[in-house]
PDB file of C-alpha atoms in Angstrom:
ATOM      1  CA  MET A   1     115.583 241.764  78.334  1.00  0.00           C
ATOM      2  CA  VAL A   2     116.222 238.056  77.848  1.00  0.00           C
ATOM      3  CA  ARG A   3     113.352 236.241  76.181  1.00  0.00           C
ATOM      4  CA  THR A   4     112.719 232.529  76.170  1.00  0.00           C
ATOM      5  CA  ILE A   5     112.878 231.368  72.577  1.00  0.00           C
ATOM      6  CA  HIS A   6     113.486 227.802  71.516  1.00  0.00           C
ATOM      7  CA  LYS A   7     115.213 227.675  68.150  1.00  0.00           C
ATOM      8  CA  ARG A   8     117.925 225.347  67.040  1.00  0.00           C
ATOM      9  CA  THR A   9     119.914 224.556  63.957  1.00  0.00           C
ATOM     10  CA  THR A  10     122.279 221.880  62.709  1.00  0.00           C
ATOM     11  CA  PRO A  11     125.927 222.876  63.261  1.00  0.00           C
ATOM     12  CA  LEU A  12     128.241 223.520  60.323  1.00  0.00           C
ATOM     13  CA  GLY A  13     131.859 222.401  60.178  1.00  0.00           C
ATOM     14  CA  GLU A  14     134.852 224.519  59.166  1.00  0.00           C
ATOM     15  CA  ALA A  15     134.175 223.849  55.478  1.00  0.00           C
ATOM     16  CA  PHE A  16     130.480 224.788  55.965  1.00  0.00           C
ATOM     17  CA  ASP A  17     129.393 221.157  55.742  1.00  0.00           C
ATOM     18  CA  ILE A  18     126.608 219.890  58.009  1.00  0.00           C
ATOM     19  CA  VAL A  19     127.937 218.106  61.095  1.00  0.00           C
ATOM     20  CA  THR A  20     125.898 214.976  61.749  1.00  0.00           C
ATOM     21  CA  ALA A  21     128.113 213.113  64.220  1.00  0.00           C
ATOM     22  CA  GLY A  22     128.851 213.764  67.872  1.00  0.00           C
ATOM     23  CA  THR A  23     126.839 214.510  70.954  1.00  0.00           C
ATOM     24  CA  ASP A  24     125.851 218.059  70.049  1.00  0.00           C
ATOM     25  CA  GLN A  25     123.495 217.490  67.126  1.00  0.00           C
ATOM     26  CA  PHE A  26     121.995 220.983  67.298  1.00  0.00           C
ATOM     27  CA  LEU A  27     123.062 224.524  68.150  1.00  0.00           C
ATOM     28  CA  GLU A  28     120.808 226.629  70.341  1.00  0.00           C
ATOM     29  CA  GLY A  29     120.863 230.100  71.868  1.00  0.00           C
ATOM     30  CA  GLN A  30     123.964 232.219  71.360  1.00  0.00           C
ATOM     31  CA  GLU A  31     125.738 229.500  69.333  1.00  0.00           C
ATOM     32  CA  HIS A  32     122.763 229.395  66.961  1.00  0.00           C
ATOM     33  CA  VAL A  33     122.931 233.186  66.477  1.00  0.00           C
ATOM     34  CA  ALA A  34     126.715 233.119  65.910  1.00  0.00           C
ATOM     35  CA  GLN A  35     126.287 230.536  63.141  1.00  0.00           C
ATOM     36  CA  ASP A  36     123.403 232.507  61.606  1.00  0.00           C
ATOM     37  CA  ILE A  37     125.571 235.647  61.470  1.00  0.00           C
ATOM     38  CA  LEU A  38     128.425 233.665  59.911  1.00  0.00           C
ATOM     39  CA  THR A  39     126.123 232.156  57.319  1.00  0.00           C
ATOM     40  CA  ARG A  40     124.622 235.543  56.430  1.00  0.00           C
ATOM     41  CA  LEU A  41     128.043 237.187  56.071  1.00  0.00           C
ATOM     42  CA  THR A  42     129.471 234.412  53.901  1.00  0.00           C
ATOM     43  CA  LEU A  43     126.544 234.517  51.482  1.00  0.00           C
ATOM     44  CA  ILE A  44     127.725 236.761  48.647  1.00  0.00           C
ATOM     45  CA  LEU A  45     125.170 239.113  47.101  1.00  0.00           C
ATOM     46  CA  GLY A  46     123.559 237.404  44.097  1.00  0.00           C
ATOM     47  CA  GLU A  47     124.926 233.962  44.994  1.00  0.00           C
ATOM     48  CA  TRP A  48     121.675 232.294  46.087  1.00  0.00           C
ATOM     49  CA  PHE A  49     119.503 231.462  43.057  1.00  0.00           C
ATOM     50  CA  ARG A  50     116.252 231.672  45.067  1.00  0.00           C
ATOM     51  CA  ASN A  51     116.898 235.285  46.092  1.00  0.00           C
ATOM     52  CA  LEU A  52     119.530 237.183  44.107  1.00  0.00           C
ATOM     53  CA  ASN A  53     118.938 240.272  46.300  1.00  0.00           C
ATOM     54  CA  ASP A  54     120.090 238.479  49.452  1.00  0.00           C
ATOM     55  CA  GLY A  55     123.727 238.370  50.507  1.00  0.00           C
ATOM     56  CA  THR A  56     126.629 240.539  51.633  1.00  0.00           C
ATOM     57  CA  ASN A  57     127.863 242.971  48.991  1.00  0.00           C
ATOM     58  CA  TRP A  58     131.542 242.101  49.505  1.00  0.00           C
ATOM     59  CA  PHE A  59     132.635 243.146  46.009  1.00  0.00           C
ATOM     60  CA  GLY A  60     130.692 246.405  45.830  1.00  0.00           C
ATOM     61  CA  ALA A  61     130.176 247.885  49.289  1.00  0.00           C
ATOM     62  CA  VAL A  62     133.121 246.301  51.113  1.00  0.00           C
ATOM     63  CA  PHE A  63     135.923 245.772  48.575  1.00  0.00           C
ATOM     64  CA  GLY A  64     134.734 247.987  45.732  1.00  0.00           C
ATOM     65  CA  LYS A  65     137.126 250.376  44.011  1.00  0.00           C
ATOM     66  CA  GLN A  66     135.486 253.508  45.442  1.00  0.00           C
ATOM     67  CA  THR A  67     134.501 251.947  48.798  1.00  0.00           C
ATOM     68  CA  THR A  68     134.878 253.938  52.006  1.00  0.00           C
ATOM     69  CA  ASN A  69     135.204 252.524  55.533  1.00  0.00           C
ATOM     70  CA  PRO A  70     131.758 253.773  56.635  1.00  0.00           C
ATOM     71  CA  GLU A  71     130.190 252.131  53.584  1.00  0.00           C
ATOM     72  CA  ALA A  72     131.946 248.810  54.280  1.00  0.00           C
ATOM     73  CA  GLU A  73     131.047 248.911  57.972  1.00  0.00           C
ATOM     74  CA  GLY A  74     127.469 249.826  57.134  1.00  0.00           C
ATOM     75  CA  GLU A  75     127.077 246.783  54.877  1.00  0.00           C
ATOM     76  CA  ILE A  76     128.443 244.375  57.480  1.00  0.00           C
ATOM     77  CA  LYS A  77     126.486 245.961  60.342  1.00  0.00           C
ATOM     78  CA  ARG A  78     123.300 245.802  58.259  1.00  0.00           C
ATOM     79  CA  ARG A  79     123.768 242.077  57.611  1.00  0.00           C
ATOM     80  CA  ILE A  80     124.421 241.437  61.303  1.00  0.00           C
ATOM     81  CA  LEU A  81     121.471 243.524  62.537  1.00  0.00           C
ATOM     82  CA  GLU A  82     119.101 241.863  60.060  1.00  0.00           C
ATOM     83  CA  THR A  83     120.005 238.469  61.535  1.00  0.00           C
ATOM     84  CA  GLU A  84     117.104 236.962  63.453  1.00  0.00           C
ATOM     85  CA  SER A  85     117.553 237.134  67.261  1.00  0.00           C
ATOM     86  CA  VAL A  86     120.136 239.982  67.130  1.00  0.00           C
ATOM     87  CA  ASP A  87     118.975 242.980  69.141  1.00  0.00           C
ATOM     88  CA  LEU A  88     121.906 245.399  69.085  1.00  0.00           C
ATOM     89  CA  ILE A  89     125.553 245.790  68.094  1.00  0.00           C
ATOM     90  CA  THR A  90     127.357 246.970  71.243  1.00  0.00           C
ATOM     91  CA  LYS A  91     130.917 247.054  69.882  1.00  0.00           C
ATOM     92  CA  TYR A  92     132.364 247.286  66.380  1.00  0.00           C
ATOM     93  CA  GLU A  93     136.103 247.710  65.813  1.00  0.00           C
ATOM     94  CA  ALA A  94     137.198 247.253  62.212  1.00  0.00           C
ATOM     95  CA  LYS A  95     140.480 247.354  60.310  1.00  0.00           C
ATOM     96  CA  TYR A  96     140.707 247.578  56.546  1.00  0.00           C
ATOM     97  CA  ASP A  97     143.993 247.256  54.643  1.00  0.00           C
ATOM     98  CA  MET A  98     143.551 248.782  51.172  1.00  0.00           C
ATOM     99  CA  LYS A  99     146.762 247.228  49.804  1.00  0.00           C
ATOM    100  CA  THR A 100     145.943 243.631  50.756  1.00  0.00           C
ATOM    101  CA  ARG A 101     142.175 244.253  50.666  1.00  0.00           C
ATOM    102  CA  LYS A 102     141.807 242.487  53.987  1.00  0.00           C
ATOM    103  CA  TYR A 103     138.951 243.395  56.287  1.00  0.00           C
ATOM    104  CA  SER A 104     138.770 242.329  59.906  1.00  0.00           C
ATOM    105  CA  ALA A 105     136.487 243.311  62.745  1.00  0.00           C
ATOM    106  CA  ILE A 106     135.719 242.537  66.362  1.00  0.00           C
ATOM    107  CA  VAL A 107     131.966 242.716  66.889  1.00  0.00           C
ATOM    108  CA  GLU A 108     129.847 242.255  69.988  1.00  0.00           C
ATOM    109  CA  VAL A 109     126.108 241.819  69.691  1.00  0.00           C
ATOM    110  CA  LEU A 110     123.305 241.458  72.189  1.00  0.00           C
ATOM    111  CA  THR A 111     120.829 238.731  71.371  1.00  0.00           C
ATOM    112  CA  VAL A 112     117.381 237.747  72.570  1.00  0.00           C
ATOM    113  CA  PHE A 113     118.998 234.779  74.319  1.00  0.00           C
ATOM    114  CA  SER A 114     121.318 236.548  76.742  1.00  0.00           C
ATOM    115  CA  ALA A 115     122.178 239.885  78.278  1.00  0.00           C
ATOM    116  CA  MET A 116     125.857 238.918  77.834  1.00  0.00           C
ATOM    117  CA  PRO A 117     127.300 240.047  74.502  1.00  0.00           C
ATOM    118  CA  LEU A 118     128.215 237.559  71.797  1.00  0.00           C
ATOM    119  CA  GLU A 119     131.694 238.466  70.516  1.00  0.00           C
ATOM    120  CA  LEU A 120     132.571 237.746  66.887  1.00  0.00           C
ATOM    121  CA  ASN A 121     135.981 238.007  65.240  1.00  0.00           C
ATOM    122  CA  ILE A 122     135.420 238.589  61.527  1.00  0.00           C
ATOM    123  CA  ASN A 123     138.209 238.169  58.987  1.00  0.00           C
ATOM    124  CA  GLN A 124     137.835 238.321  55.227  1.00  0.00           C
ATOM    125  CA  PRO A 125     138.010 235.846  53.617  1.00  0.00           C
ATOM    126  CA  VAL A 126     135.216 235.388  56.111  1.00  0.00           C
ATOM    127  CA  SER A 127     135.851 233.272  59.141  1.00  0.00           C
ATOM    128  CA  ILE A 128     134.175 234.004  62.408  1.00  0.00           C
ATOM    129  CA  THR A 129     135.108 232.800  65.831  1.00  0.00           C
ATOM    130  CA  ALA A 130     132.591 233.422  68.542  1.00  0.00           C
ATOM    131  CA  PHE A 131     133.062 233.963  72.242  1.00  0.00           C
ATOM    132  CA  ILE A 132     129.859 233.106  73.952  1.00  0.00           C
ATOM    133  CA  GLY A 133     129.588 234.289  77.519  1.00  0.00           C
ATOM    134  CA  GLY A 134     126.891 234.120  80.124  1.00  0.00           C
ATOM    135  CA  ASP A 135     123.579 232.377  79.723  1.00  0.00           C
ATOM    136  CA  ASN A 136     123.395 230.795  76.280  1.00  0.00           C
ATOM    137  CA  GLY A 137     120.259 228.841  76.517  1.00  0.00           C
TER     138      GLY A 137
END
């Protein structure tokens, strides 16, 4: 079910700096959710001084010495599902190379903004590209 929710955020550039120029001053809908997921995944556990318990446990649960694939996937899925406006993960295909310690995943999520899935391509070091289809407003 698509709900009408009006939330917006300032877009971030490739270096995670706030973009203040251009015609699109704010992100809304699916684009807003994609940026929220990106921001949540790039925050490393213990990095934010206001809440040391917030963040993705990249060094323990994802790239830890005794880490298993289900544990790594569980950490990333948890961070995505706890993102505001995300309803459901509909697709999750991950690859993890133990030798290079590179993690990548294709993720599709349903959001409160659209019945069309939001597709994310996650690569660690984290960079996410989003395919936003359907109604994103």
